[in-house]
Coordinates of N, CA and C in Angstrom, one line a residue:
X198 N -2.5 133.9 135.2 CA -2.5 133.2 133.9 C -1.6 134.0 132.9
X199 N -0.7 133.1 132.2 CA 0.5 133.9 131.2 C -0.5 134.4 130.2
X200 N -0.2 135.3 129.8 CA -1.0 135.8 128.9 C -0.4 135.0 126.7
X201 N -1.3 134.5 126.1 CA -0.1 134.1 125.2 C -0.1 135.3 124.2
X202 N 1.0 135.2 123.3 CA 1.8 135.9 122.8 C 1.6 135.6 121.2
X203 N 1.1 136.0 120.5 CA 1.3 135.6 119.0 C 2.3 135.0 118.5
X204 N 2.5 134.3 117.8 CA 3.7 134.4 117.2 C 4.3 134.8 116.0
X205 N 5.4 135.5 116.0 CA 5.5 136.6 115.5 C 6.7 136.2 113.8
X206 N 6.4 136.6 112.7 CA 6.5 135.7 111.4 C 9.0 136.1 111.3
X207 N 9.2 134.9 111.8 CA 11.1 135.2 111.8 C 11.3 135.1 110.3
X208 N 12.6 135.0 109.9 CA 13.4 134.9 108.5 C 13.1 133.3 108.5
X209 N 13.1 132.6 109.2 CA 12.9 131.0 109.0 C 11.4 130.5 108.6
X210 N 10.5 131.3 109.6 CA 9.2 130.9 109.0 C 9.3 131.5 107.5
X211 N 9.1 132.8 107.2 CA 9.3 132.8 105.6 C 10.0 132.6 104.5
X212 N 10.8 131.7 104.8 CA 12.0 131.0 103.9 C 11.5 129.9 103.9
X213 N 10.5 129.4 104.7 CA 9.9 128.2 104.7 C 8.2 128.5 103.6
X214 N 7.9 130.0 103.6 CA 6.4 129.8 103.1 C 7.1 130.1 101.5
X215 N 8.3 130.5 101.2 CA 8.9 130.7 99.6 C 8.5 129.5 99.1
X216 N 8.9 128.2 99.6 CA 8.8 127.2 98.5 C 7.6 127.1 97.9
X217 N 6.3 126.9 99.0 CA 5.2 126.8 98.3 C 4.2 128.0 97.9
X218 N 4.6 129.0 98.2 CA 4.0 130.1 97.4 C 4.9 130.0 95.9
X219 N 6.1 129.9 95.7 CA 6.6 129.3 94.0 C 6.0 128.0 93.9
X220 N 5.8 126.9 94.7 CA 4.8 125.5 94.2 C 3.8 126.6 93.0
X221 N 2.6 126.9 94.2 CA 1.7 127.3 94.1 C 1.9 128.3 92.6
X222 N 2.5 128.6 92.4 CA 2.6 129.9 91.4 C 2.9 129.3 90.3
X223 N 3.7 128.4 90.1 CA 4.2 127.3 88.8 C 2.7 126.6 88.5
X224 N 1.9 125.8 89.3 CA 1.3 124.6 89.0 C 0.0 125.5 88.4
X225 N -0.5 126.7 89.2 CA -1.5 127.5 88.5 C -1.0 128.5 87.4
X226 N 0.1 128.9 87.5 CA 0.5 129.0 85.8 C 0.5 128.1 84.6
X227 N 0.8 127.3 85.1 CA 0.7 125.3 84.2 C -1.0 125.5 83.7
X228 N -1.4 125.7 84.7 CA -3.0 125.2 84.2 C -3.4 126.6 83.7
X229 N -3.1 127.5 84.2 CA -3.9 128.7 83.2 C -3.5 128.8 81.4
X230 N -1.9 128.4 81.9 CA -1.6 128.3 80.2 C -2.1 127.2 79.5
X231 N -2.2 126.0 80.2 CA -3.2 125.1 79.2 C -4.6 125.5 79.1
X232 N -5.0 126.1 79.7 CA -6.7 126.6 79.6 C -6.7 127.9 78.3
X233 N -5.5 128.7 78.7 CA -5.5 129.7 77.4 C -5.2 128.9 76.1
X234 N -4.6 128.0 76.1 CA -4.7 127.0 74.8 C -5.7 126.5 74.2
X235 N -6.2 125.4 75.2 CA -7.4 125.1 74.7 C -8.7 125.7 74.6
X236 N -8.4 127.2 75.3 CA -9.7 127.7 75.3 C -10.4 128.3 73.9
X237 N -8.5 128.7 73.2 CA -8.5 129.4 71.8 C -9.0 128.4 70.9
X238 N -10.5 129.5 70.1 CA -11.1 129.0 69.1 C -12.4 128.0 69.5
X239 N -12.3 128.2 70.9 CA -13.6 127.3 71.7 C -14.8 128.1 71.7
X240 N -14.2 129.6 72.6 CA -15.3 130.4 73.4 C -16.2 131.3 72.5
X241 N -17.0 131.7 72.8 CA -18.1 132.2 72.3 C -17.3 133.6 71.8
X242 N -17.7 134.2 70.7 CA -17.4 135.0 70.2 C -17.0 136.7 71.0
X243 N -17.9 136.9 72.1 CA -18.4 137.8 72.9 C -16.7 137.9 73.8
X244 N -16.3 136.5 74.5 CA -15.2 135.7 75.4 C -14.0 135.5 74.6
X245 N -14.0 135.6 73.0 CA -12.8 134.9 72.2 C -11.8 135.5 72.9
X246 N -11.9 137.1 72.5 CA -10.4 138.0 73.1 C -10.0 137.3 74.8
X247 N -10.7 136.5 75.4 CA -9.9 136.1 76.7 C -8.9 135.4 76.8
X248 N -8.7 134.3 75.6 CA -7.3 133.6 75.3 C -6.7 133.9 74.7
X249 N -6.6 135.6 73.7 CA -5.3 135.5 73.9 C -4.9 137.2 74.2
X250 N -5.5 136.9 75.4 CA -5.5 138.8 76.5 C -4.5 138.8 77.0
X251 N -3.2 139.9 76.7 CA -2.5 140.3 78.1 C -2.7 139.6 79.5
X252 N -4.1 140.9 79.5 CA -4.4 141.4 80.9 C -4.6 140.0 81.4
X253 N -5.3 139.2 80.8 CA -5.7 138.4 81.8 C -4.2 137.3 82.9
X254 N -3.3 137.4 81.9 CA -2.1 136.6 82.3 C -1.6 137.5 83.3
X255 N -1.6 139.2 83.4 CA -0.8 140.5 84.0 C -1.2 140.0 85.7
X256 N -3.0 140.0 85.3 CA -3.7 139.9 86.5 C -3.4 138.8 87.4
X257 N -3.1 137.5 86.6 CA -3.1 136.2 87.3 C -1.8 136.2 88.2
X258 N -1.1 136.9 87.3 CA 0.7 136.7 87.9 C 0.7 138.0 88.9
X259 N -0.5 138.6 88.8 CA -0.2 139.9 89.9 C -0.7 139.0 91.1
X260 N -1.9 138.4 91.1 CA -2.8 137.9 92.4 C -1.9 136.3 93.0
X261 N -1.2 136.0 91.8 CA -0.3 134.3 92.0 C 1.0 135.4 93.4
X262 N 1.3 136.6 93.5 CA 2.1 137.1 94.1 C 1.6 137.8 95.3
X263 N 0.6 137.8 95.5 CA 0.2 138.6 96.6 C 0.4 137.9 97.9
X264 N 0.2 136.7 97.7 CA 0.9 135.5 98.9 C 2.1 135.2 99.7
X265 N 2.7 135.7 98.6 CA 4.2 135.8 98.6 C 4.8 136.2 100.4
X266 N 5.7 135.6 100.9 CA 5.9 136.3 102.3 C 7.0 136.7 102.0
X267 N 7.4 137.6 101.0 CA 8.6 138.4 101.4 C 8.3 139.2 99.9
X268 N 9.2 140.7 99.5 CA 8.9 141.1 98.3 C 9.8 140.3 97.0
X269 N 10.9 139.6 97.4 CA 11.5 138.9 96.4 C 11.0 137.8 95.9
X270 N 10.6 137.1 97.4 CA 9.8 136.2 96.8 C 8.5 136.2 96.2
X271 N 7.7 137.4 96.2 CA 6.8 137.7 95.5 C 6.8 138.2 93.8
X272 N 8.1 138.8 94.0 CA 8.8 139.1 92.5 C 9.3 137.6 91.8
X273 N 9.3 137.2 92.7 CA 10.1 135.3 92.1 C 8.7 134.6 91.5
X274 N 7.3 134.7 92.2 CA 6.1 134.4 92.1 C 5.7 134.9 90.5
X275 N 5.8 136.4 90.4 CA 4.9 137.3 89.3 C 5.9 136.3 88.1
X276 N 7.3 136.2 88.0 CA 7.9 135.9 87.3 C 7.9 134.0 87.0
X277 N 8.0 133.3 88.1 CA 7.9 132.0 87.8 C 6.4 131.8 87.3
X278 N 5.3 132.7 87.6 CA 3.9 132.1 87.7 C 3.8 132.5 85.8
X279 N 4.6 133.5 85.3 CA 4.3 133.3 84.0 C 5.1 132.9 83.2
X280 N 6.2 132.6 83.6 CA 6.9 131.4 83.0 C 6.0 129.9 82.8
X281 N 5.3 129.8 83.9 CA 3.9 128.6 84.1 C 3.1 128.6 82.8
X282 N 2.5 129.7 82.9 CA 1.7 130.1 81.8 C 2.2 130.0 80.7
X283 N 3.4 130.2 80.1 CA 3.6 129.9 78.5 C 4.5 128.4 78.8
X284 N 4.8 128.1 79.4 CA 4.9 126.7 79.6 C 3.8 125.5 79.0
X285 N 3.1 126.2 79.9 CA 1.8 125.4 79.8 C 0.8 125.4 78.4
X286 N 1.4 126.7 78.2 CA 0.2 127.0 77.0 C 1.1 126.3 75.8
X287 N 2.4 126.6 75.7 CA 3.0 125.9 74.9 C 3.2 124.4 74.7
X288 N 3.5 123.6 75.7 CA 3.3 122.3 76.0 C 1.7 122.0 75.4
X289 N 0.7 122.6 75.9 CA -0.9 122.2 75.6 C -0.7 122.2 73.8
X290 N -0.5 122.8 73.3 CA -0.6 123.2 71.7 C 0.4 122.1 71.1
X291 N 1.9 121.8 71.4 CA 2.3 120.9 71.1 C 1.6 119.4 70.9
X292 N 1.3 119.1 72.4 CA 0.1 117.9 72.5 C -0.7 117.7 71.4
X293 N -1.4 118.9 71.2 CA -2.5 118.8 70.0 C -1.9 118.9 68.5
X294 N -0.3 119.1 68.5 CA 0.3 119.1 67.0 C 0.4 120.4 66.3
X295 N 0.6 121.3 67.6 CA 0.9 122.9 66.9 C 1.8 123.5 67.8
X296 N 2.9 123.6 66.7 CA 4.5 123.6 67.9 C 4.2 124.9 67.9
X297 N 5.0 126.0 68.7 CA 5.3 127.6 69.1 C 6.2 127.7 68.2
X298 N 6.0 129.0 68.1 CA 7.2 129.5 66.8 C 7.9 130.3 68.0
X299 N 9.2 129.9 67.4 CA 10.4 130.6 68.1 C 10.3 132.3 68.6
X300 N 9.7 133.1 67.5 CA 9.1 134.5 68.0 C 8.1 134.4 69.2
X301 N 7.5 133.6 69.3 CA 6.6 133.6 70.2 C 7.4 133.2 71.4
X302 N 7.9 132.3 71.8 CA 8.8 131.8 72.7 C 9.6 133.2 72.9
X303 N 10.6 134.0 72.3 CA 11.3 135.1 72.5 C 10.1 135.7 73.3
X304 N 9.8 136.5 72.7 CA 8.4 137.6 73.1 C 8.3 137.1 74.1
X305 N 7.6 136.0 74.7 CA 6.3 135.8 75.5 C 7.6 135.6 77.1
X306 N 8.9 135.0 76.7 CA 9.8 134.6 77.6 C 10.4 135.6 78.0
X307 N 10.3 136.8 77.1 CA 11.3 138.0 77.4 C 10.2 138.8 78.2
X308 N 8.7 138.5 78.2 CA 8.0 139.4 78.7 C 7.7 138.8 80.6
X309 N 7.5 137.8 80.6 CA 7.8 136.6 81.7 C 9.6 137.0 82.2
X310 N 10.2 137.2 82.0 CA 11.3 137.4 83.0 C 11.4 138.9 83.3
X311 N 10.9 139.6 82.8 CA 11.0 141.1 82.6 C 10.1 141.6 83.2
X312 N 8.8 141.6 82.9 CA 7.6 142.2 83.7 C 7.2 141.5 84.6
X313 N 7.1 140.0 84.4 CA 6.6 139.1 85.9 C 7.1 139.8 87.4
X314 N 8.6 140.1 87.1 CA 9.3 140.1 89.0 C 8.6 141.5 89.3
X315 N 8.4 142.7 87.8 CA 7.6 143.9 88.3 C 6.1 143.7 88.9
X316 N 6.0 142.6 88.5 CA 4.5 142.5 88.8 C 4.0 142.1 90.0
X317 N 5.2 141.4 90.4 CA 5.2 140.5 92.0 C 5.5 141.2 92.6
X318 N 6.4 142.0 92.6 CA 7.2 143.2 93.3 C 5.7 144.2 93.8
X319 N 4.9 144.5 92.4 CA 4.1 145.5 92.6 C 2.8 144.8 93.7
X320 N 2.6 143.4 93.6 CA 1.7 142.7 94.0 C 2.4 143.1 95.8
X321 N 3.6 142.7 96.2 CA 3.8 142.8 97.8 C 3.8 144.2 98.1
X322 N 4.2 145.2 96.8 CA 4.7 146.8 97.7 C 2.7 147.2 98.0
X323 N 1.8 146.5 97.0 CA 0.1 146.9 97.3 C 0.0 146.2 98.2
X324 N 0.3 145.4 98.8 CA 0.0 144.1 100.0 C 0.4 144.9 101.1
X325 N 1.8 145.5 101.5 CA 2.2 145.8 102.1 C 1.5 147.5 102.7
X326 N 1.3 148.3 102.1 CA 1.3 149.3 101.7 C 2.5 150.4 101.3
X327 N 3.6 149.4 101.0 CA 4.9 150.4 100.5 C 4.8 150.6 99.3
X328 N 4.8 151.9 98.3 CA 4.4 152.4 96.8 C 3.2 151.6 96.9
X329 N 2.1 151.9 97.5 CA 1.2 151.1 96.9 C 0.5 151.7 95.6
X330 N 0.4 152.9 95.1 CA 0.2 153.3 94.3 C 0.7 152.8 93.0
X331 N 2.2 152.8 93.2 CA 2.7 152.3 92.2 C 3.1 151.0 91.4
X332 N 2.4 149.8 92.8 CA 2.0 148.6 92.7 C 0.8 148.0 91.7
X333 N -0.4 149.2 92.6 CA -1.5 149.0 91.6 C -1.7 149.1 90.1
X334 N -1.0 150.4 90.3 CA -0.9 150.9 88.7 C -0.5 149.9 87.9
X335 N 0.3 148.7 88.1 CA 0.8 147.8 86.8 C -0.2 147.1 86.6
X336 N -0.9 146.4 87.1 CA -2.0 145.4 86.4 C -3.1 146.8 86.0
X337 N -3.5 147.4 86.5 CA -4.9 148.1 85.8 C -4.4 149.0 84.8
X338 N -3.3 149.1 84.6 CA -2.2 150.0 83.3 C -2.6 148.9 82.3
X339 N -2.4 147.7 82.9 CA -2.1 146.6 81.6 C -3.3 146.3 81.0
X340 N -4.6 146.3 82.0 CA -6.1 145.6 81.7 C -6.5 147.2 80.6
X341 N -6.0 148.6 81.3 CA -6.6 149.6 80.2 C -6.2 149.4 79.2
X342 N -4.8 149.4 79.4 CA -3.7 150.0 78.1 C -3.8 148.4 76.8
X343 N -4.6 147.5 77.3 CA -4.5 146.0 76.3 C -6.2 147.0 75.7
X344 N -6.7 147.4 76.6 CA -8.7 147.5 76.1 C -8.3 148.6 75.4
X345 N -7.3 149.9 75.4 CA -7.3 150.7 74.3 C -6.7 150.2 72.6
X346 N -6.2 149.3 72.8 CA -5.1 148.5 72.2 C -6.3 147.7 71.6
X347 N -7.0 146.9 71.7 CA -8.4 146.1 71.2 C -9.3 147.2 70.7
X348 N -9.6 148.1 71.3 CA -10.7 149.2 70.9 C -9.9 149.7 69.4
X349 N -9.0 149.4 69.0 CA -8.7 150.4 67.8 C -8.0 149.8 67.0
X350 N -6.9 148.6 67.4 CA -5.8 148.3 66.5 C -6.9 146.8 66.1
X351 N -7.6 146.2 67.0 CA -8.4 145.0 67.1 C -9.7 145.3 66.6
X352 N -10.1 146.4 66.7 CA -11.8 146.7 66.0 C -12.2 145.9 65.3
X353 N -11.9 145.5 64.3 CA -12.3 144.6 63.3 C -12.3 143.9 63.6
X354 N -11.4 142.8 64.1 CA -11.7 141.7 64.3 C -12.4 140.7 65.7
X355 N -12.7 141.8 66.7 CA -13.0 141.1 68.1 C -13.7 142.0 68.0
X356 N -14.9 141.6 69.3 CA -15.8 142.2 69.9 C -15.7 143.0 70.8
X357 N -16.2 144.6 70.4 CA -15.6 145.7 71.2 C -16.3 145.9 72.5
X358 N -17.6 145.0 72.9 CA -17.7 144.2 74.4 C -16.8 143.8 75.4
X359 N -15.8 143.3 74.6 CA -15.3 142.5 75.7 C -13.9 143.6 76.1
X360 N -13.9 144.4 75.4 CA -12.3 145.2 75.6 C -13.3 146.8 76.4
X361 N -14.5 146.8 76.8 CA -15.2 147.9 77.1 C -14.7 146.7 78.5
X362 N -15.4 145.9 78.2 CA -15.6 145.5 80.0 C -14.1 145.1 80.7
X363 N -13.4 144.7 79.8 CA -12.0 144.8 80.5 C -11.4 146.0 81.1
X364 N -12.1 147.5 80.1 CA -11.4 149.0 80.8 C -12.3 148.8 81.6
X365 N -13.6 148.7 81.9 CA -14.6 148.8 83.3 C -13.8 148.3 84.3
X366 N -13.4 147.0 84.1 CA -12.8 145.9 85.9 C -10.9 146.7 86.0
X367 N -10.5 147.3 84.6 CA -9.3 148.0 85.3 C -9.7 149.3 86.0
X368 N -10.6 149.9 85.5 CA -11.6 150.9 86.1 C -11.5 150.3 88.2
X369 N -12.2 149.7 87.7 CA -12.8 149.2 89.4 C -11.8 148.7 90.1
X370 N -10.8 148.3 89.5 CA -10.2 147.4 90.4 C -8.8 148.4 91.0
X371 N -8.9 149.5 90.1 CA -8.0 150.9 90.4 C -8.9 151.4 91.8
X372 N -9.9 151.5 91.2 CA -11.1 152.6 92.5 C -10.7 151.7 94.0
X373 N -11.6 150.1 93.5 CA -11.2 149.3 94.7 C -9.6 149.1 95.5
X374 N -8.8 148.9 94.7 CA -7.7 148.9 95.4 C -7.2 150.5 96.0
X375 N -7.4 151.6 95.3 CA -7.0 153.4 96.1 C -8.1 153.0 97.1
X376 N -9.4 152.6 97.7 CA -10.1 152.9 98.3 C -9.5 151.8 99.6
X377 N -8.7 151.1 99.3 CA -9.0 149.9 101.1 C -7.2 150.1 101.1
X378 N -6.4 151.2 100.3 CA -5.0 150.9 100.6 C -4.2 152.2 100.9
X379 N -5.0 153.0 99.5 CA -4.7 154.5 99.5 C -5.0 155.7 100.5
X380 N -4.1 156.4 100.5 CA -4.7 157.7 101.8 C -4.7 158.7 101.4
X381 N -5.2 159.6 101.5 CA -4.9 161.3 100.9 C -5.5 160.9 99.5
X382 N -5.2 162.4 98.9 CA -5.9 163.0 97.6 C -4.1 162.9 97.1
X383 N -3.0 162.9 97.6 CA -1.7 162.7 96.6 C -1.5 161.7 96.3
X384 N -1.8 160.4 96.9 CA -1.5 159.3 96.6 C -2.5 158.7 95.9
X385 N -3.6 158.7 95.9 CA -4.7 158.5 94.6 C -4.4 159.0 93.6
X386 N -4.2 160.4 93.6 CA -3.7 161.3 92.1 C -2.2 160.2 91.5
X387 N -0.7 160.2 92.5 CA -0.1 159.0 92.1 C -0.9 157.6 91.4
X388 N -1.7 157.1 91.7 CA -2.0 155.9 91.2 C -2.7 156.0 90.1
X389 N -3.7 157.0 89.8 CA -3.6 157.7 88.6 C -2.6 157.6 87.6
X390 N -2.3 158.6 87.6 CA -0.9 158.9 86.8 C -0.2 157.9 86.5
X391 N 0.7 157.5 87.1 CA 1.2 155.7 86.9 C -0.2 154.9 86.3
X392 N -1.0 154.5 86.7 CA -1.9 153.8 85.5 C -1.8 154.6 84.3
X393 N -2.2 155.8 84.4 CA -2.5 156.4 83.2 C -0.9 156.4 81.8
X394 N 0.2 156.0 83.1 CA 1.3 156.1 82.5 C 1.9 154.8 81.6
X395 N 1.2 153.8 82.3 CA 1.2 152.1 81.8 C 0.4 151.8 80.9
X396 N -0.9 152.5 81.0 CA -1.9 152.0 80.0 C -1.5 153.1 78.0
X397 N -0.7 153.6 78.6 CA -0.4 154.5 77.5 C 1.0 154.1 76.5
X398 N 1.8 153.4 77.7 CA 2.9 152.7 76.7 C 2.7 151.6 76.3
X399 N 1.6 150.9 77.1 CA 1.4 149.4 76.7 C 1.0 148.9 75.4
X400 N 0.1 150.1 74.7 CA -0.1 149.8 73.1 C 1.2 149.9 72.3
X401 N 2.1 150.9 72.4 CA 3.6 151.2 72.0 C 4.4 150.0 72.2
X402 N 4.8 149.7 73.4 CA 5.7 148.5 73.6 C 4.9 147.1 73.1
X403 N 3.3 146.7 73.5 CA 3.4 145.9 72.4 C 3.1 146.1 70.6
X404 N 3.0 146.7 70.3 CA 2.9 146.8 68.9 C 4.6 147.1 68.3
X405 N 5.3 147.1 69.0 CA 6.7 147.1 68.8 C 7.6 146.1 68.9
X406 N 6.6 145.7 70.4 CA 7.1 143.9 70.5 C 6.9 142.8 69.8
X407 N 6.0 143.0 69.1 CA 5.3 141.9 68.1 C 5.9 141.8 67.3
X408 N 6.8 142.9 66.8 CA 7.7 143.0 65.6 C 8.4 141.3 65.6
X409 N 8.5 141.1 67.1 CA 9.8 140.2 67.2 C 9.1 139.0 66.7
X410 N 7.7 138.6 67.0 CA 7.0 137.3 65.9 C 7.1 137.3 64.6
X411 N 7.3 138.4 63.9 CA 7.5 138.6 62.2 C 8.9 138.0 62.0
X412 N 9.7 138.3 62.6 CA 10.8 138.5 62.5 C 11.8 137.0 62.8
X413 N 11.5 136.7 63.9 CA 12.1 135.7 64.2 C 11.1 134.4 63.7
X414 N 11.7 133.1 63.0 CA 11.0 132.3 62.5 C 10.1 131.6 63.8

């Protein structure tokens, strides 16, 4: 009896799984940005900070790339899937009679072509195990570095619940991901550090970036 043989993934099969891992990444960007629309001003006081969280868009565009069968096209994923997202969210608000202001479009577009492809990038090099440390680090940089950012610049006006439990799941989701990817005591310390290193500019870069909503009509 021939024994069979796996079959083994060529440049054709994965030029073939590109299209619909970008399908896939646009249409659930579409709908997360309409859900962040409509959700703003719905959710319970405790949940408000969820529509209009970073993290939660960093995370979606990290996991919309983990599929991805190659690392470009996973970087094409992090980036189209949040292009989806302010798509969506902006189209949803229109519908209801509340156009985007041009700063917002800047910002949210400059952050979607710019950090998305790091994000997808980081999503295949943690998939893969290549830099996985340095993979990890960008979404749980972004879930801390948004919860230090709410804990102090947002105090007043949100519930410091919901920015504790977001540093807890960047918490966990650091531990869980060094634990099923990471090896050694150097490459944990790496993942570390890089978190520690993202969650620390991410108040900076956005409170600098926001400038660009004042500014531009």
């Amino acid at each position: 009896m021939t024994p069979v043989v796996p079959d083994v993934p060529t440049r054709s099969h994965r030029r073939r799984g590109t299209a619909p891992a970008l399908a896939i990444a646009i249409a659930l960007g579409l709908c997360a940005g309409a859900a962040t629309a409509l959700a703003q001003g719905r959710l319970p006081a405790g949940w408000a900070p969820l529509a209009n969280s970073s993290g939660a868009w960093t995370l979606l565009a990290f996991l919309l790339a983990l599929p991805a069968p190659t690392a470009l096209t996973g970087a094409l994923c992090g980036c189209t899937g949040l292009v989806g997202m302010l798509a969506g969210y902006v189209a949803t608000d229109l519908a209801r009679g509340y156009p985007s202001s041009t700063g917002l479009l800047v910002f949210w577009g400059a952050a979607a072509v710019l950090v998305g492809p790091l994000l997808g990038l980081g999503a295949q090099w943690w998939r893969r195990g290549t830099r996985a440390a340095l993979g990890l680090s960008a979404p749980c940089g972004v879930l801390l570095g948004e919860a230090g950012y709410g804990l102090t610049v947002l105090a007043a006006s949100t519930d410091p619940r919901y920015w504790w439990g977001q540093a807890v799941l960047g918490v966990l989701l650091l531990g869980a991901g060094a634990v099923r990817k990471l090896r050694g005591v150097g490459a944990c310390a790496q993942a570390v550090l890089f978190t520690a290193a993202v969650a620390t500019a991410f108040p900076v870069l956005y409170l600098h970036g926001s400038v660009v909503l004042l500014l531009v009509p």
